[in-house]
PDB file of C-alpha atoms in Angstrom:
ATOM      1  CA  LYS A   1    -159.493-118.842 -54.028  1.00  0.00           C
ATOM      2  CA  GLN A   2    -162.778-117.776 -55.690  1.00  0.00           C
ATOM      3  CA  TRP A   3    -164.581-120.093 -53.065  1.00  0.00           C
ATOM      4  CA  TYR A   4    -163.014-118.631 -50.178  1.00  0.00           C
ATOM      5  CA  GLN A   5    -163.608-114.987 -51.588  1.00  0.00           C
ATOM      6  CA  ARG A   6    -167.275-116.056 -51.946  1.00  0.00           C
ATOM      7  CA  ARG A   7    -167.461-117.415 -48.472  1.00  0.00           C
ATOM      8  CA  VAL A   8    -165.774-114.344 -46.982  1.00  0.00           C
ATOM      9  CA  ALA A   9    -168.234-112.121 -48.660  1.00  0.00           C
ATOM     10  CA  ILE A  10    -171.194-113.970 -47.282  1.00  0.00           C
ATOM     11  CA  THR A  11    -169.733-113.605 -43.603  1.00  0.00           C
ATOM     12  CA  ALA A  12    -169.001-109.812 -44.120  1.00  0.00           C
ATOM     13  CA  GLY A  13    -172.675-109.039 -43.147  1.00  0.00           C
ATOM     14  CA  LYS A  14    -174.704-110.547 -45.794  1.00  0.00           C
ATOM     15  CA  GLU A  15    -177.597-112.981 -45.779  1.00  0.00           C
ATOM     16  CA  TRP A  16    -176.484-116.518 -44.832  1.00  0.00           C
ATOM     17  CA  TYR A  17    -178.038-119.175 -47.195  1.00  0.00           C
ATOM     18  CA  PRO A  18    -177.213-122.343 -45.578  1.00  0.00           C
ATOM     19  CA  CYS A  19    -176.237-125.038 -48.197  1.00  0.00           C
ATOM     20  CA  THR A  20    -175.948-128.119 -45.635  1.00  0.00           C
ATOM     21  CA  LYS A  21    -178.729-129.753 -43.888  1.00  0.00           C
ATOM     22  CA  LEU A  22    -176.766-129.005 -40.435  1.00  0.00           C
ATOM     23  CA  GLY A  23    -176.997-125.236 -41.531  1.00  0.00           C
ATOM     24  CA  ARG A  24    -180.756-125.321 -42.295  1.00  0.00           C
ATOM     25  CA  LEU A  25    -181.402-126.783 -38.831  1.00  0.00           C
ATOM     26  CA  VAL A  26    -179.139-124.319 -37.066  1.00  0.00           C
ATOM     27  CA  LYS A  27    -180.404-121.252 -39.064  1.00  0.00           C
ATOM     28  CA  ASP A  28    -184.158-122.283 -38.377  1.00  0.00           C
ATOM     29  CA  GLY A  29    -183.741-122.794 -34.672  1.00  0.00           C
ATOM     30  CA  MET A  30    -184.133-126.599 -34.657  1.00  0.00           C
ATOM     31  CA  ILE A  31    -180.418-126.832 -32.836  1.00  0.00           C
ATOM     32  CA  LYS A  32    -180.419-124.736 -29.755  1.00  0.00           C
ATOM     33  CA  LYS A  33    -176.816-125.471 -28.575  1.00  0.00           C
ATOM     34  CA  ILE A  34    -173.521-126.361 -30.301  1.00  0.00           C
ATOM     35  CA  GLU A  35    -173.099-129.111 -27.873  1.00  0.00           C
ATOM     36  CA  GLU A  36    -176.034-130.886 -29.840  1.00  0.00           C
ATOM     37  CA  ILE A  37    -173.981-130.957 -32.725  1.00  0.00           C
ATOM     38  CA  TYR A  38    -170.684-132.426 -30.712  1.00  0.00           C
ATOM     39  CA  LEU A  39    -172.808-135.198 -28.965  1.00  0.00           C
ATOM     40  CA  PHE A  40    -173.622-136.762 -32.368  1.00  0.00           C
ATOM     41  CA  SER A  41    -170.416-135.985 -34.093  1.00  0.00           C
ATOM     42  CA  LEU A  42    -171.920-134.037 -36.794  1.00  0.00           C
ATOM     43  CA  PRO A  43    -169.481-132.610 -39.422  1.00  0.00           C
ATOM     44  CA  ILE A  44    -169.492-128.595 -39.534  1.00  0.00           C
ATOM     45  CA  LYS A  45    -168.869-127.733 -42.962  1.00  0.00           C
ATOM     46  CA  GLU A  46    -170.258-124.123 -42.749  1.00  0.00           C
ATOM     47  CA  ALA A  47    -168.296-121.453 -40.564  1.00  0.00           C
ATOM     48  CA  GLU A  48    -171.586-119.537 -40.380  1.00  0.00           C
ATOM     49  CA  ILE A  49    -172.567-122.330 -37.859  1.00  0.00           C
ATOM     50  CA  ILE A  50    -169.826-121.573 -35.314  1.00  0.00           C
ATOM     51  CA  ASP A  51    -170.631-117.631 -35.913  1.00  0.00           C
ATOM     52  CA  PHE A  52    -174.272-118.366 -35.184  1.00  0.00           C
ATOM     53  CA  PHE A  53    -173.702-119.869 -31.820  1.00  0.00           C
ATOM     54  CA  LEU A  54    -170.308-118.292 -30.686  1.00  0.00           C
ATOM     55  CA  GLY A  55    -170.015-115.267 -32.858  1.00  0.00           C
ATOM     56  CA  SER A  56    -169.833-112.616 -30.250  1.00  0.00           C
ATOM     57  CA  LYS A  57    -167.335-114.575 -28.063  1.00  0.00           C
ATOM     58  CA  LEU A  58    -164.890-115.586 -30.436  1.00  0.00           C
ATOM     59  CA  LYS A  59    -161.571-113.934 -30.504  1.00  0.00           C
ATOM     60  CA  ASP A  60    -159.138-114.840 -33.166  1.00  0.00           C
ATOM     61  CA  GLU A  61    -155.144-114.463 -33.088  1.00  0.00           C
ATOM     62  CA  VAL A  62    -152.682-114.818 -35.854  1.00  0.00           C
ATOM     63  CA  LEU A  63    -150.000-117.061 -34.377  1.00  0.00           C
ATOM     64  CA  LYS A  64    -147.416-116.653 -37.398  1.00  0.00           C
ATOM     65  CA  ILE A  65    -147.146-115.864 -40.904  1.00  0.00           C
ATOM     66  CA  MET A  66    -144.233-117.422 -42.829  1.00  0.00           C
ATOM     67  CA  PRO A  67    -143.404-117.512 -46.603  1.00  0.00           C
ATOM     68  CA  VAL A  68    -143.096-120.888 -48.304  1.00  0.00           C
ATOM     69  CA  GLN A  69    -141.432-121.340 -51.854  1.00  0.00           C
ATOM     70  CA  LYS A  70    -141.858-123.499 -54.757  1.00  0.00           C
ATOM     71  CA  GLN A  71    -138.919-124.035 -57.280  1.00  0.00           C
ATOM     72  CA  THR A  72    -140.378-123.498 -60.756  1.00  0.00           C
ATOM     73  CA  ARG A  73    -138.550-123.247 -64.389  1.00  0.00           C
ATOM     74  CA  ALA A  74    -138.770-119.304 -63.958  1.00  0.00           C
ATOM     75  CA  GLY A  75    -137.349-119.248 -60.385  1.00  0.00           C
ATOM     76  CA  GLN A  76    -139.314-119.280 -57.077  1.00  0.00           C
ATOM     77  CA  ARG A  77    -142.963-119.088 -56.448  1.00  0.00           C
ATOM     78  CA  THR A  78    -143.527-117.362 -52.848  1.00  0.00           C
ATOM     79  CA  ARG A  79    -146.656-117.930 -51.059  1.00  0.00           C
ATOM     80  CA  PHE A  80    -147.635-117.071 -47.458  1.00  0.00           C
ATOM     81  CA  LYS A  81    -148.763-119.409 -44.928  1.00  0.00           C
ATOM     82  CA  ALA A  82    -150.911-118.189 -41.937  1.00  0.00           C
ATOM     83  CA  PHE A  83    -151.663-119.863 -38.705  1.00  0.00           C
ATOM     84  CA  VAL A  84    -154.663-118.775 -36.817  1.00  0.00           C
ATOM     85  CA  ALA A  85    -156.081-119.970 -33.455  1.00  0.00           C
ATOM     86  CA  ILE A  86    -159.631-118.961 -32.380  1.00  0.00           C
ATOM     87  CA  GLY A  87    -161.492-119.204 -29.229  1.00  0.00           C
ATOM     88  CA  ASP A  88    -163.828-118.197 -26.732  1.00  0.00           C
ATOM     89  CA  TYR A  89    -161.809-118.446 -23.553  1.00  0.00           C
ATOM     90  CA  ASP A  90    -164.458-120.538 -22.243  1.00  0.00           C
ATOM     91  CA  GLY A  91    -164.197-124.181 -23.512  1.00  0.00           C
ATOM     92  CA  HIS A  92    -163.982-123.793 -27.349  1.00  0.00           C
ATOM     93  CA  ILE A  93    -160.919-123.708 -29.338  1.00  0.00           C
ATOM     94  CA  GLY A  94    -159.957-123.999 -33.224  1.00  0.00           C
ATOM     95  CA  LEU A  95    -156.924-123.920 -34.984  1.00  0.00           C
ATOM     96  CA  GLY A  96    -156.454-123.040 -38.944  1.00  0.00           C
ATOM     97  CA  VAL A  97    -153.745-123.189 -41.374  1.00  0.00           C
ATOM     98  CA  LYS A  98    -154.144-121.621 -44.910  1.00  0.00           C
ATOM     99  CA  CYS A  99    -151.518-120.656 -47.771  1.00  0.00           C
ATOM    100  CA  SER A 100    -152.237-118.212 -50.318  1.00  0.00           C
ATOM    101  CA  LYS A 101    -150.490-115.815 -52.581  1.00  0.00           C
ATOM    102  CA  GLU A 102    -151.557-112.704 -50.384  1.00  0.00           C
ATOM    103  CA  VAL A 103    -151.222-112.340 -46.727  1.00  0.00           C
ATOM    104  CA  ALA A 104    -154.863-110.933 -46.210  1.00  0.00           C
ATOM    105  CA  THR A 105    -156.198-113.749 -48.246  1.00  0.00           C
ATOM    106  CA  ALA A 106    -154.197-116.398 -46.261  1.00  0.00           C
ATOM    107  CA  ILE A 107    -155.499-114.768 -42.839  1.00  0.00           C
ATOM    108  CA  ARG A 108    -159.109-114.926 -43.894  1.00  0.00           C
ATOM    109  CA  GLY A 109    -158.944-118.317 -45.150  1.00  0.00           C
ATOM    110  CA  ALA A 110    -157.310-119.632 -41.935  1.00  0.00           C
ATOM    111  CA  ILE A 111    -159.774-117.941 -39.751  1.00  0.00           C
ATOM    112  CA  ILE A 112    -162.675-119.827 -41.668  1.00  0.00           C
ATOM    113  CA  LEU A 113    -160.603-123.073 -41.240  1.00  0.00           C
ATOM    114  CA  ALA A 114    -160.062-122.445 -37.660  1.00  0.00           C
ATOM    115  CA  LYS A 115    -163.763-121.985 -37.171  1.00  0.00           C
ATOM    116  CA  LEU A 116    -164.675-125.265 -39.038  1.00  0.00           C
ATOM    117  CA  SER A 117    -162.225-126.958 -36.687  1.00  0.00           C
ATOM    118  CA  VAL A 118    -163.536-125.625 -33.360  1.00  0.00           C
ATOM    119  CA  ILE A 119    -163.698-128.338 -30.585  1.00  0.00           C
ATOM    120  CA  PRO A 120    -165.196-128.756 -27.260  1.00  0.00           C
ATOM    121  CA  VAL A 121    -162.582-128.552 -24.496  1.00  0.00           C
ATOM    122  CA  ARG A 122    -163.042-130.481 -21.174  1.00  0.00           C
ATOM    123  CA  ARG A 123    -161.804-129.087 -17.833  1.00  0.00           C
ATOM    124  CA  GLY A 124    -161.317-130.446 -14.501  1.00  0.00           C
ATOM    125  CA  TYR A 125    -159.489-130.071 -10.914  1.00  0.00           C
ATOM    126  CA  TRP A 126    -156.065-130.910  -9.549  1.00  0.00           C
ATOM    127  CA  GLY A 127    -157.489-131.823  -6.006  1.00  0.00           C
ATOM    128  CA  ASN A 128    -160.655-131.305  -4.181  1.00  0.00           C
ATOM    129  CA  LYS A 129    -163.655-130.466  -6.641  1.00  0.00           C
ATOM    130  CA  ILE A 130    -164.175-126.613  -5.038  1.00  0.00           C
ATOM    131  CA  GLY A 131    -165.126-123.936  -7.168  1.00  0.00           C
ATOM    132  CA  MET A 132    -165.216-124.076 -11.204  1.00  0.00           C
ATOM    133  CA  PRO A 133    -162.951-126.413 -13.248  1.00  0.00           C
ATOM    134  CA  HIS A 134    -159.758-124.798 -13.750  1.00  0.00           C
ATOM    135  CA  THR A 135    -157.115-127.134 -15.375  1.00  0.00           C
ATOM    136  CA  VAL A 136    -157.034-130.178 -17.350  1.00  0.00           C
ATOM    137  CA  PRO A 137    -158.926-133.337 -16.006  1.00  0.00           C
ATOM    138  CA  CYS A 138    -155.772-135.738 -16.624  1.00  0.00           C
ATOM    139  CA  LYS A 139    -152.414-135.777 -18.234  1.00  0.00           C
ATOM    140  CA  VAL A 140    -152.804-135.635 -21.850  1.00  0.00           C
ATOM    141  CA  THR A 141    -150.552-135.750 -24.727  1.00  0.00           C
ATOM    142  CA  GLY A 142    -150.481-134.593 -28.583  1.00  0.00           C
ATOM    143  CA  LYS A 143    -148.016-135.132 -31.389  1.00  0.00           C
ATOM    144  CA  CYS A 144    -147.183-133.451 -34.606  1.00  0.00           C
ATOM    145  CA  GLY A 145    -143.945-134.188 -36.431  1.00  0.00           C
ATOM    146  CA  SER A 146    -141.307-134.465 -33.965  1.00  0.00           C
ATOM    147  CA  VAL A 147    -143.082-132.241 -31.166  1.00  0.00           C
ATOM    148  CA  LEU A 148    -144.604-133.967 -28.536  1.00  0.00           C
ATOM    149  CA  VAL A 149    -146.663-131.923 -26.006  1.00  0.00           C
ATOM    150  CA  ARG A 150    -147.775-132.962 -22.495  1.00  0.00           C
ATOM    151  CA  LEU A 151    -150.483-131.115 -20.457  1.00  0.00           C
ATOM    152  CA  VAL A 152    -150.354-131.977 -16.600  1.00  0.00           C
ATOM    153  CA  PRO A 153    -152.855-130.798 -14.212  1.00  0.00           C
ATOM    154  CA  ALA A 154    -151.593-128.012 -11.744  1.00  0.00           C
ATOM    155  CA  PRO A 155    -152.984-126.382  -8.208  1.00  0.00           C
ATOM    156  CA  ARG A 156    -155.133-123.418  -8.582  1.00  0.00           C
ATOM    157  CA  GLY A 157    -153.240-120.324  -8.373  1.00  0.00           C
ATOM    158  CA  THR A 158    -150.128-121.730 -10.521  1.00  0.00           C
ATOM    159  CA  GLY A 159    -151.012-120.230 -13.901  1.00  0.00           C
ATOM    160  CA  LEU A 160    -150.051-121.543 -17.352  1.00  0.00           C
ATOM    161  CA  VAL A 161    -146.493-122.941 -17.016  1.00  0.00           C
ATOM    162  CA  SER A 162    -145.676-122.811 -20.743  1.00  0.00           C
ATOM    163  CA  ALA A 163    -143.892-121.493 -23.793  1.00  0.00           C
ATOM    164  CA  PRO A 164    -145.658-118.585 -25.619  1.00  0.00           C
ATOM    165  CA  VAL A 165    -147.245-120.645 -28.084  1.00  0.00           C
ATOM    166  CA  PRO A 166    -148.859-123.199 -26.127  1.00  0.00           C
ATOM    167  CA  LYS A 167    -149.864-120.556 -23.325  1.00  0.00           C
ATOM    168  CA  LYS A 168    -151.937-118.628 -26.039  1.00  0.00           C
ATOM    169  CA  LEU A 169    -153.930-121.736 -27.077  1.00  0.00           C
ATOM    170  CA  LEU A 170    -154.550-123.188 -23.527  1.00  0.00           C
ATOM    171  CA  ASN A 171    -155.548-119.466 -22.410  1.00  0.00           C
ATOM    172  CA  MET A 172    -158.023-119.465 -25.377  1.00  0.00           C
ATOM    173  CA  ALA A 173    -159.458-122.741 -24.268  1.00  0.00           C
ATOM    174  CA  GLY A 174    -160.175-121.487 -20.944  1.00  0.00           C
ATOM    175  CA  PHE A 175    -157.481-123.112 -18.904  1.00  0.00           C
ATOM    176  CA  GLU A 176    -156.298-121.368 -15.944  1.00  0.00           C
ATOM    177  CA  ASP A 177    -153.611-123.434 -14.632  1.00  0.00           C
ATOM    178  CA  CYS A 178    -151.463-125.972 -16.327  1.00  0.00           C
ATOM    179  CA  TYR A 179    -147.908-127.572 -16.324  1.00  0.00           C
ATOM    180  CA  THR A 180    -146.613-128.306 -19.831  1.00  0.00           C
ATOM    181  CA  CYS A 181    -143.698-130.634 -21.258  1.00  0.00           C
ATOM    182  CA  ALA A 182    -142.446-130.438 -24.604  1.00  0.00           C
ATOM    183  CA  THR A 183    -140.050-132.344 -26.500  1.00  0.00           C
ATOM    184  CA  GLY A 184    -138.729-132.124 -30.294  1.00  0.00           C
ATOM    185  CA  GLN A 185    -138.133-129.110 -32.423  1.00  0.00           C
ATOM    186  CA  THR A 186    -140.476-126.770 -30.837  1.00  0.00           C
ATOM    187  CA  ALA A 187    -138.797-123.755 -32.925  1.00  0.00           C
ATOM    188  CA  THR A 188    -141.232-125.295 -35.773  1.00  0.00           C
ATOM    189  CA  LEU A 189    -144.145-123.073 -34.524  1.00  0.00           C
ATOM    190  CA  GLY A 190    -146.717-124.770 -36.843  1.00  0.00           C
ATOM    191  CA  ASN A 191    -145.974-128.506 -35.471  1.00  0.00           C
ATOM    192  CA  PHE A 192    -145.994-126.848 -31.772  1.00  0.00           C
ATOM    193  CA  ALA A 193    -149.274-125.351 -32.295  1.00  0.00           C
ATOM    194  CA  LYS A 194    -150.842-128.450 -33.947  1.00  0.00           C
ATOM    195  CA  ALA A 195    -149.440-130.770 -31.187  1.00  0.00           C
ATOM    196  CA  THR A 196    -150.821-128.544 -28.392  1.00  0.00           C
ATOM    197  CA  PHE A 197    -154.326-128.606 -30.134  1.00  0.00           C
ATOM    198  CA  ALA A 198    -154.206-132.295 -30.455  1.00  0.00           C
ATOM    199  CA  ALA A 199    -153.205-132.469 -26.807  1.00  0.00           C
ATOM    200  CA  ILE A 200    -156.260-130.080 -25.807  1.00  0.00           C
ATOM    201  CA  ALA A 201    -158.588-132.200 -28.263  1.00  0.00           C
ATOM    202  CA  ALA A 202    -157.637-135.400 -26.242  1.00  0.00           C
ATOM    203  CA  THR A 203    -159.095-134.178 -22.970  1.00  0.00           C
ATOM    204  CA  TYR A 204    -162.445-135.526 -24.224  1.00  0.00           C
ATOM    205  CA  ALA A 205    -160.820-138.818 -25.492  1.00  0.00           C
ATOM    206  CA  TYR A 206    -160.526-140.315 -22.138  1.00  0.00           C
ATOM    207  CA  LEU A 207    -163.424-141.863 -20.249  1.00  0.00           C
ATOM    208  CA  THR A 208    -162.909-140.984 -16.566  1.00  0.00           C
ATOM    209  CA  PRO A 209    -165.109-142.862 -13.771  1.00  0.00           C
ATOM    210  CA  ASP A 210    -167.213-139.563 -13.484  1.00  0.00           C
ATOM    211  CA  MET A 211    -168.403-140.184 -16.993  1.00  0.00           C
ATOM    212  CA  TRP A 212    -169.102-143.680 -16.618  1.00  0.00           C
ATOM    213  CA  SER A 213    -172.825-143.007 -15.984  1.00  0.00           C
ATOM    214  CA  PRO A 214    -175.064-144.439 -18.909  1.00  0.00           C
ATOM    215  CA  THR A 215    -175.765-141.969 -21.566  1.00  0.00           C
ATOM    216  CA  VAL A 216    -179.300-141.872 -22.681  1.00  0.00           C
ATOM    217  CA  PHE A 217    -179.039-141.003 -26.553  1.00  0.00           C
ATOM    218  CA  THR A 218    -182.049-139.568 -28.427  1.00  0.00           C
ATOM    219  CA  ASN A 219    -182.415-139.471 -32.316  1.00  0.00           C
ATOM    220  CA  SER A 220    -179.738-137.753 -34.362  1.00  0.00           C
ATOM    221  CA  PRO A 221    -181.251-134.176 -35.336  1.00  0.00           C
ATOM    222  CA  TYR A 222    -181.086-135.638 -39.056  1.00  0.00           C
ATOM    223  CA  GLN A 223    -183.459-138.391 -37.953  1.00  0.00           C
ATOM    224  CA  GLU A 224    -185.445-136.077 -35.722  1.00  0.00           C
ATOM    225  CA  TYR A 225    -186.104-133.540 -38.157  1.00  0.00           C
ATOM    226  CA  THR A 226    -186.475-135.739 -41.624  1.00  0.00           C
ATOM    227  CA  ASP A 227    -189.724-134.429 -42.416  1.00  0.00           C
ATOM    228  CA  TYR A 228    -188.495-130.844 -42.316  1.00  0.00           C
ATOM    229  CA  LEU A 229    -185.252-131.475 -44.171  1.00  0.00           C
ATOM    230  CA  ALA A 230    -187.232-133.195 -47.007  1.00  0.00           C
ATOM    231  CA  LYS A 231    -189.001-130.046 -48.041  1.00  0.00           C
ATOM    232  CA  PRO A 232    -186.980-128.238 -50.534  1.00  0.00           C
ATOM    233  CA  PHE A 233    -185.363-125.168 -49.293  1.00  0.00           C
ATOM    234  CA  VAL A 234    -186.493-121.859 -50.487  1.00  0.00           C
ATOM    235  CA  LYS A 235    -184.959-118.513 -50.402  1.00  0.00           C
ATOM    236  CA  GLN A 236    -186.997-116.081 -49.060  1.00  0.00           C
ATOM    237  CA  PRO A 237    -187.178-112.934 -51.326  1.00  0.00           C
ATOM    238  CA  LYS A 238    -185.983-109.600 -49.558  1.00  0.00           C
ATOM    239  CA  LYS A 239    -188.603-107.100 -48.838  1.00  0.00           C
ATOM    240  CA  GLU A 240    -188.303-103.925 -50.386  1.00  0.00           C
ATOM    241  CA  VAL A 241    -188.539-100.929 -47.983  1.00  0.00           C
ATOM    242  CA  LYS A 242    -190.469 -97.996 -49.333  1.00  0.00           C
ATOM    243  CA  TYR A 243    -189.463 -94.389 -47.817  1.00  0.00           C
TER     244      TYR A 243
END
């Protein structure tokens, strides 16, 4: 809990002091786009990295807050579990789940975890490649618990044919048209949301023919900036403003 309170205090407008190599490279402008991080599958351990690239575009929505109980000798101990989705409505989405004794703390923690889980979303076409991509590139499936969610490409103008929970996630991810099919206990909102998130993440898991061209890989940012990262990181003292 103290760790999250400290993290939230930092993100509430205070100076960000990165504590990972990736954070240092991002803050100092060595990494220009978030896609460079995804290209080399570098793990993101600081929520401020996502704020740095997508901060103003990101919108978050609380999907559900549910009480969970644990039986103890003194009775029940009730905590609150928050499900939060976050996205920029243009190809990035994240899902966070956090449990805490207080509702506000659970929501704040879920927002941070959602930022850490932000993934790129691949969009495609239903038929001819006219205009901007608008739907899923192929049929994809995601599963969590008993819930299985299938996303099927739809023609332009169809809209999101879906239950309310997947519709929010698909909309946040930037899809305009999509058919969905769900089986299992979809009333369990947590599993329903996680299955949809897994299906959206699978859009980049398929190597379709249009991606067969050889990828010319460059050095990883950690290799490219080895000399820079070898230098010790020193916090810059704040300048006093005299009036």
